[in-house]
Each structure stands twice: as C-alpha cells, then as structure tokens.
Amino acid sequence: MCVTAVESRPAGALGTNRRQSHRPFGARVMAFVALTKPRIIELLLITTVPVMFLAQQGVPDLGLVLITCLAGYLSAGGANALNMYIDRDIDALMDRTAQRPLVTGMVSPRECLAFGIALAIASTLLFGLAVNWLSAWLALGALLFYVVVYTMILKRRTAQNIVWGGIAGCMPVLIGWSAVTNSVSWASVILFLVIFFWTPPHYWPLSMKVKEDYARVGVPMLPVIASNKVVARQIVLYSWVMVAVSLLLTPLGYTGWFYTVVALATGGWWLWEAHALQSRAKAQVTGAKLKEMRLFHWSITYVSLLFVAVAVDPFVR
C-alpha cells in the first residue's frame, strides 16, 4: 500500500485568490469543458460508434448514434470531472496537470463536484429514456467504477491501478452494442477485452515519460516502482494478448476478411514497436533515446484504425 503525502494547503487553491476576481465568462466556459477531458472522450467515442455499425451489420439509426454519443460524452465527462475533484491535491503538484481548472482556480472544487454529479445524472436519464436502460446502467457502472474503484481505491495504492481501472474505459464497447440491440453479445465482450489488454501498454509508455511526476506525489504507476526493462516486458506481454484477442472476431463469425487484414497489419506493427521499446529498455537506453512515446502515439492510431475496420467490415463481407 502506498501512502501519499501532499501539501496541506487546500486543494484547488493555487492561484485562487489571485484569479477568482478575474475569471472571464469565455474562459470559465472553456474551463468547464476542460473538466470533461474532451481528448480522452474522443477515444471513447471511437470505440462506441463502430461497434454500433457491427451490431447493426450496417448503418444504425443516425439519431440513435447521436443520442448515444451525447449521453456517452456526458457520462464520461461527469466521471472525468469527479476524477479531477478527487485528484485536485496531486494535480496541483504535477507538471502535466498544473493547468487543470481546479489548480488554476478557474473552477472551484464545489463547482466541479456539482458539475460532475449533474452530468452523471443527466447522462443516466438520457441513456435510459432515449436509448435503453441497459445502456444507462452500463454507463453509470463505468462512471462509478472509474471514480470509486480506480480514482479513490486503486490509483494511489497499487501498480495495477491502470490495469483494473481500465475496465471503465472498456465499457463504451458494451454500451455501443447494447444501444443497438438492448443486449450484450460475445462480439462486444471480445472487443471489451481488446480495450482491456490495450489500456496498460497504451498508458505505461506515457507513464514512463512522466514517471517523475507520479513519483513526486506517491502514485505507484508501474514505471515508478519498476525498471524500464520490467515495464517494457509487461508491455510486450499485454500487447501479444491484445493482438491475439483482436483476431478472435473472425473465426467466431462476427467479422470478415477486411477486419482480419487490418487487425493483422496494425497488430503486427504494434508488436514491432513494443519489441523495439523492449530492446531499447534491455540496452538500458534512457531519456529521449528510449522513444517510449512512439508506442503511446501509435496506440491511439492502432485503436482508431482497428475500430474503423470494425465499422467498415459489415459493408465489404
């Protein structure tokens, strides 16, 4: 168990007295948008919409797609806002989070908490009333898992935080499928597992880059407590399992040749990058020459291409 020591000043108070008297309306609006972490939500929607095409085996109702995306954005945005509320103490001490709205004082902790709860309620009702209640409960479960299990329980206590905490980021796959079918199938479970095994090797390279930030606040991300060699070995292990799982869709009859070709090509390139990172780590390369961010950036491209293939495959089978 890791006990985190942080400064005793009120979280979110950095610069508050200086800046609260001058908080332009436009900047305030952008600050509330920033609480939702839009760039992260882009990835979540990339995994939601294509699954709807696969579930429909064609073009799903576009109105349903828009409502699902809106409700999904509100749900994930609420989770991210509540995450910032809980982590405002360590965010104030980390370089990569120094400009978050609670740290700068553009949004107060009370406003952030109210905003996050409001988004959680609105998203659950929108899913339930406009999509279906299975999707609503899945979305609410993802939100609670991210906020309670990951942020409050795992993040500051175990190096496995991102492994199990990543389950919340897998849920949009199930939500996209259930939005169309009001059920969950093995296809959605397989894609859920793809994202589950994708998350650690996606996030650990970034953690390697900013491990000093995490070490400063006592968050035991794997690169903080293990050598680059150990982290790279774990990345390779998860990468092989991820690629193997991604190929299960075709023999089970859910996808055809197009998805298979894309999965093999993108998965093969991923494994090349993962093993290259491991080779550099074994050679004890450090600093910029480690090139850990190459795999991080490729991981985003990989998941985007793979799920585009999920959406396109029904039209070329």
Coordinates of C-alpha atoms in Angstrom, one line a residue:
M1 CA 0.0 0.0 0.0
C2 CA 1.3 3.4 -0.9
V3 CA 0.6 6.4 1.4
T4 CA 0.7 9.6 -0.4
A5 CA 2.0 12.7 1.2
V6 CA 0.9 16.0 -0.3
E7 CA 0.9 19.6 0.8
S8 CA -1.6 20.7 3.4
R9 CA -2.9 23.8 1.6
P10 CA -6.4 23.5 0.3
A11 CA -6.5 21.7 -3.0
G12 CA -7.6 23.8 -5.9
A13 CA -6.5 26.9 -4.0
L14 CA -3.4 27.5 -6.1
G15 CA -3.8 31.0 -7.5
T16 CA -7.5 31.1 -6.5
N17 CA -7.4 34.3 -4.5
R18 CA -5.4 36.0 -7.3
R19 CA -7.6 34.7 -10.1
Q20 CA -11.2 34.4 -8.9
S21 CA -11.6 38.1 -9.1
H22 CA -10.8 37.9 -12.8
R23 CA -12.5 34.9 -14.4
P24 CA -13.8 35.9 -17.9
F25 CA -17.0 34.1 -18.9
G26 CA -15.5 32.6 -22.0
A27 CA -12.5 31.2 -20.1
R28 CA -14.9 29.8 -17.5
V29 CA -16.9 28.0 -20.2
M30 CA -13.7 26.5 -21.6
A31 CA -12.6 25.5 -18.1
F32 CA -15.8 23.5 -17.6
V33 CA -15.3 21.9 -21.0
A34 CA -11.8 21.0 -19.9
L35 CA -13.1 19.3 -16.8
T36 CA -14.7 16.7 -19.1
K37 CA -11.3 15.9 -20.7
P38 CA -12.6 16.0 -24.4
R39 CA -9.5 14.4 -25.9
I40 CA -9.9 11.3 -23.8
I41 CA -13.6 11.2 -24.7
E42 CA -12.7 11.2 -28.4
L43 CA -11.1 7.8 -27.9
L44 CA -14.1 6.5 -26.0
L45 CA -16.4 7.6 -28.9
I46 CA -14.1 6.0 -31.4
T47 CA -14.8 2.6 -29.7
T48 CA -18.5 3.3 -29.3
V49 CA -19.8 4.2 -32.8
P50 CA -18.1 1.5 -34.9
V51 CA -19.5 -1.2 -32.5
M52 CA -22.9 0.2 -33.3
F53 CA -22.3 -0.5 -37.0
L54 CA -21.1 -4.0 -36.3
A55 CA -24.1 -4.7 -34.0
Q56 CA -26.5 -3.4 -36.8
Q57 CA -24.5 -5.2 -39.5
G58 CA -24.9 -1.9 -41.5
V59 CA -25.8 1.7 -40.8
P60 CA -27.6 2.1 -37.4
D61 CA -30.2 4.8 -36.9
L62 CA -28.3 8.0 -37.0
G63 CA -30.5 9.6 -34.4
L64 CA -29.6 6.8 -32.0
V65 CA -25.9 7.2 -32.8
L66 CA -26.1 11.0 -32.0
I67 CA -28.0 10.4 -28.7
T68 CA -25.6 7.6 -27.7
C69 CA -22.6 9.8 -28.4
L70 CA -24.1 12.8 -26.5
A71 CA -25.1 10.6 -23.5
G72 CA -21.7 8.9 -23.6
Y73 CA -20.0 12.3 -23.6
L74 CA -22.0 13.5 -20.6
S75 CA -21.3 10.3 -18.7
A76 CA -17.5 10.2 -19.4
G77 CA -17.4 13.9 -18.8
G78 CA -19.0 13.6 -15.4
A79 CA -16.6 10.8 -14.5
N80 CA -13.6 12.9 -15.6
A81 CA -14.9 16.0 -13.6
L82 CA -15.3 13.9 -10.5
N83 CA -11.8 12.4 -11.1
M84 CA -10.4 16.0 -11.1
Y85 CA -12.3 16.8 -8.0
I86 CA -10.8 13.9 -6.1
D87 CA -7.3 14.3 -7.5
R88 CA -7.1 18.0 -7.1
D89 CA -4.4 17.7 -4.4
I90 CA -1.9 15.8 -6.5
D91 CA -2.9 17.6 -9.7
A92 CA -1.6 20.8 -8.0
L93 CA 1.9 19.1 -7.6
M94 CA 2.3 17.5 -11.0
D95 CA 3.7 19.4 -14.1
R96 CA 1.4 17.6 -16.6
T97 CA -1.8 18.7 -14.6
A98 CA -0.7 22.1 -13.4
Q99 CA -3.1 23.9 -15.8
R100 CA -6.2 22.0 -14.9
P101 CA -9.2 24.2 -14.0
L102 CA -9.2 23.4 -10.2
V103 CA -5.5 24.0 -10.0
T104 CA -5.6 27.4 -11.6
G105 CA -8.7 28.4 -9.7
M106 CA -10.8 28.9 -12.8
V107 CA -13.3 26.5 -11.3
S108 CA -13.9 25.9 -7.6
P109 CA -13.9 22.4 -6.1
R110 CA -17.6 22.8 -5.1
E111 CA -18.5 23.8 -8.7
C112 CA -16.6 20.9 -10.1
L113 CA -18.3 18.4 -7.8
A114 CA -21.7 19.8 -8.6
F115 CA -20.9 19.8 -12.3
G116 CA -19.7 16.1 -12.2
I117 CA -22.8 14.9 -10.3
A118 CA -25.1 16.9 -12.7
L119 CA -23.5 15.3 -15.7
A120 CA -23.8 11.8 -14.2
I121 CA -27.5 12.2 -13.5
A122 CA -28.2 13.8 -16.9
S123 CA -26.3 11.1 -18.8
T124 CA -28.1 8.3 -17.0
L125 CA -31.5 9.7 -17.6
L126 CA -30.7 10.5 -21.3
F127 CA -29.5 6.9 -21.9
G128 CA -32.4 5.4 -20.0
L129 CA -35.2 7.5 -21.6
A130 CA -33.8 7.9 -25.1
V131 CA -31.7 4.8 -25.7
N132 CA -32.5 1.9 -23.2
W133 CA -31.9 1.2 -19.6
L134 CA -29.3 -1.5 -20.1
S135 CA -27.1 1.2 -21.7
A136 CA -27.9 3.5 -18.9
W137 CA -26.8 1.1 -16.2
L138 CA -23.7 0.1 -18.1
A139 CA -22.7 3.8 -18.4
L140 CA -23.5 4.5 -14.8
G141 CA -21.5 1.4 -13.8
A142 CA -18.5 2.7 -15.9
L143 CA -18.7 6.1 -14.2
L144 CA -18.8 4.7 -10.7
F145 CA -16.0 2.2 -11.4
Y146 CA -13.8 5.0 -12.7
V147 CA -14.5 7.4 -9.9
V148 CA -14.7 4.9 -6.9
V149 CA -12.7 1.9 -7.8
Y150 CA -9.9 3.5 -9.9
T151 CA -9.6 7.0 -8.6
M152 CA -10.4 6.5 -4.9
I153 CA -9.2 3.0 -4.3
L154 CA -6.6 1.7 -6.8
K155 CA -4.8 4.7 -8.2
R156 CA -2.7 5.6 -5.1
R157 CA -2.4 2.1 -3.7
T158 CA -1.2 -0.3 -6.4
A159 CA 0.8 -0.5 -9.6
Q160 CA -2.1 -2.5 -11.1
N161 CA -4.2 0.6 -11.0
I162 CA -4.4 1.2 -14.7
V163 CA -4.9 -2.5 -15.4
W164 CA -8.1 -2.9 -13.4
G165 CA -9.1 0.7 -13.5
G166 CA -9.0 0.5 -17.3
I167 CA -12.2 -1.6 -17.2
A168 CA -14.1 1.7 -17.1
G169 CA -12.6 2.6 -20.5
C170 CA -13.7 -0.7 -21.9
M171 CA -17.4 -0.1 -21.2
P172 CA -18.2 2.1 -24.2
V173 CA -17.9 -1.0 -26.4
L174 CA -20.6 -2.7 -24.4
I175 CA -22.7 0.5 -24.4
G176 CA -22.4 0.9 -28.2
W177 CA -23.6 -2.7 -28.7
S178 CA -26.4 -2.5 -26.2
A179 CA -27.6 0.8 -27.6
V180 CA -28.5 -1.0 -30.9
T181 CA -29.5 -4.5 -29.6
N182 CA -30.5 -3.9 -25.9
S183 CA -28.3 -6.8 -25.2
V184 CA -24.6 -7.8 -24.8
S185 CA -23.0 -10.4 -27.1
W186 CA -19.7 -12.3 -27.4
A187 CA -18.6 -9.9 -30.1
S188 CA -18.9 -6.9 -27.7
V189 CA -17.2 -8.9 -25.0
I190 CA -14.2 -9.7 -27.3
L191 CA -13.9 -6.0 -28.2
F192 CA -14.2 -5.2 -24.5
L193 CA -11.2 -7.5 -23.9
V194 CA -9.2 -5.9 -26.7
I195 CA -9.5 -2.5 -25.0
F196 CA -8.8 -4.1 -21.6
F197 CA -5.5 -5.5 -22.8
W198 CA -4.8 -2.4 -24.9
T199 CA -5.0 0.0 -22.0
P200 CA -1.9 -0.9 -20.0
P201 CA 0.5 -0.9 -23.0
H202 CA -1.1 2.3 -24.2
Y203 CA -0.7 4.1 -20.8
W204 CA 2.5 2.7 -19.5
P205 CA 4.7 4.4 -22.2
L206 CA 3.2 7.7 -21.2
S207 CA 3.8 6.9 -17.5
M208 CA 7.5 6.1 -18.4
K209 CA 7.8 9.6 -19.8
V210 CA 6.3 11.4 -16.8
K211 CA 7.2 8.9 -14.0
E212 CA 8.9 11.7 -12.0
D213 CA 5.6 13.5 -11.8
Y214 CA 3.9 10.3 -10.4
A215 CA 6.8 9.6 -8.1
R216 CA 6.6 13.1 -6.7
V217 CA 3.1 12.6 -5.5
G218 CA 3.4 9.0 -4.5
V219 CA 1.2 7.4 -7.2
P220 CA 2.7 4.0 -7.8
M221 CA 2.4 3.7 -11.6
L222 CA 4.3 0.7 -12.7
P223 CA 7.2 2.7 -14.2
V224 CA 7.6 4.4 -10.8
I225 CA 8.2 1.2 -8.9
A226 CA 9.8 -1.0 -11.6
S227 CA 12.7 -0.6 -14.1
N228 CA 12.1 0.3 -17.7
K229 CA 13.1 -3.3 -18.6
V230 CA 10.3 -4.7 -16.4
V231 CA 7.8 -2.3 -17.7
A232 CA 8.7 -3.0 -21.3
R233 CA 8.4 -6.7 -20.7
Q234 CA 4.9 -6.2 -19.4
I235 CA 4.0 -4.0 -22.4
V236 CA 5.1 -6.8 -24.7
L237 CA 3.1 -9.4 -22.8
Y238 CA -0.1 -7.4 -22.8
S239 CA 0.5 -6.5 -26.5
W240 CA 0.6 -10.1 -27.6
V241 CA -2.5 -11.0 -25.7
M242 CA -4.3 -7.9 -27.1
V243 CA -3.5 -8.8 -30.7
A244 CA -4.5 -12.4 -30.2
V245 CA -7.8 -11.4 -28.7
S246 CA -8.5 -9.0 -31.6
L247 CA -8.2 -11.9 -34.1
L248 CA -11.0 -13.9 -32.4
L249 CA -13.8 -12.0 -34.0
T250 CA -13.3 -13.6 -37.4
P251 CA -13.2 -17.3 -36.5
L252 CA -16.3 -16.7 -34.4
G253 CA -18.1 -15.3 -37.5
Y254 CA -18.5 -11.7 -36.4
T255 CA -16.1 -10.2 -39.0
G256 CA -14.7 -11.0 -42.4
W257 CA -11.5 -10.6 -44.4
F258 CA -11.3 -6.8 -44.2
Y259 CA -11.2 -6.6 -40.4
T260 CA -8.8 -9.5 -40.3
V261 CA -6.3 -7.8 -42.7
V262 CA -6.5 -4.6 -40.7
A263 CA -6.1 -6.4 -37.4
L264 CA -3.1 -8.3 -38.6
A265 CA -1.4 -5.3 -40.2
T266 CA -1.9 -2.9 -37.3
G267 CA -1.3 -5.6 -34.7
G268 CA 1.9 -6.6 -36.4
W269 CA 3.2 -3.0 -36.4
W270 CA 2.2 -2.7 -32.7
L271 CA 4.2 -5.8 -31.8
W272 CA 7.2 -4.4 -33.8
E273 CA 7.1 -1.2 -31.8
A274 CA 6.6 -3.0 -28.5
H275 CA 9.5 -5.2 -29.1
A276 CA 11.7 -2.3 -30.2
L277 CA 10.9 -0.5 -27.0
Q278 CA 11.8 -3.6 -25.0
S279 CA 15.1 -3.9 -26.9
R280 CA 16.0 -0.3 -26.0
A281 CA 15.0 -0.8 -22.4
K282 CA 17.1 -4.0 -22.2
A283 CA 20.0 -2.0 -23.5
Q284 CA 19.4 0.5 -20.7
V285 CA 18.7 3.3 -23.1
T286 CA 17.2 6.3 -21.2
G287 CA 16.0 9.8 -21.9
A288 CA 14.8 10.8 -25.4
K289 CA 16.6 7.8 -27.0
L290 CA 14.2 5.4 -25.2
K291 CA 11.5 6.7 -27.6
E292 CA 8.7 5.4 -25.3
M293 CA 6.2 7.9 -26.8
R294 CA 6.4 6.3 -30.2
L295 CA 4.3 3.4 -28.9
F296 CA 2.0 5.7 -27.0
H297 CA 1.2 7.7 -30.2
W298 CA 0.9 4.5 -32.2
S299 CA -1.5 3.0 -29.7
I300 CA -4.0 5.8 -30.5
T301 CA -3.6 5.2 -34.2
Y302 CA -4.0 1.5 -33.7
V303 CA -7.2 1.6 -31.8
S304 CA -8.7 4.1 -34.3
L305 CA -7.8 2.0 -37.3
L306 CA -9.0 -1.2 -35.7
F307 CA -12.4 0.2 -34.8
V308 CA -12.8 1.8 -38.2
A309 CA -12.3 -1.6 -39.6
V310 CA -15.0 -2.9 -37.2
A311 CA -17.4 -0.3 -38.7
V312 CA -16.4 -0.9 -42.4
D313 CA -16.3 -4.7 -42.3
P314 CA -20.1 -5.3 -42.5
F315 CA -20.2 -3.5 -45.8
V316 CA -17.4 -5.5 -47.6
R317 CA -18.2 -9.0 -46.4

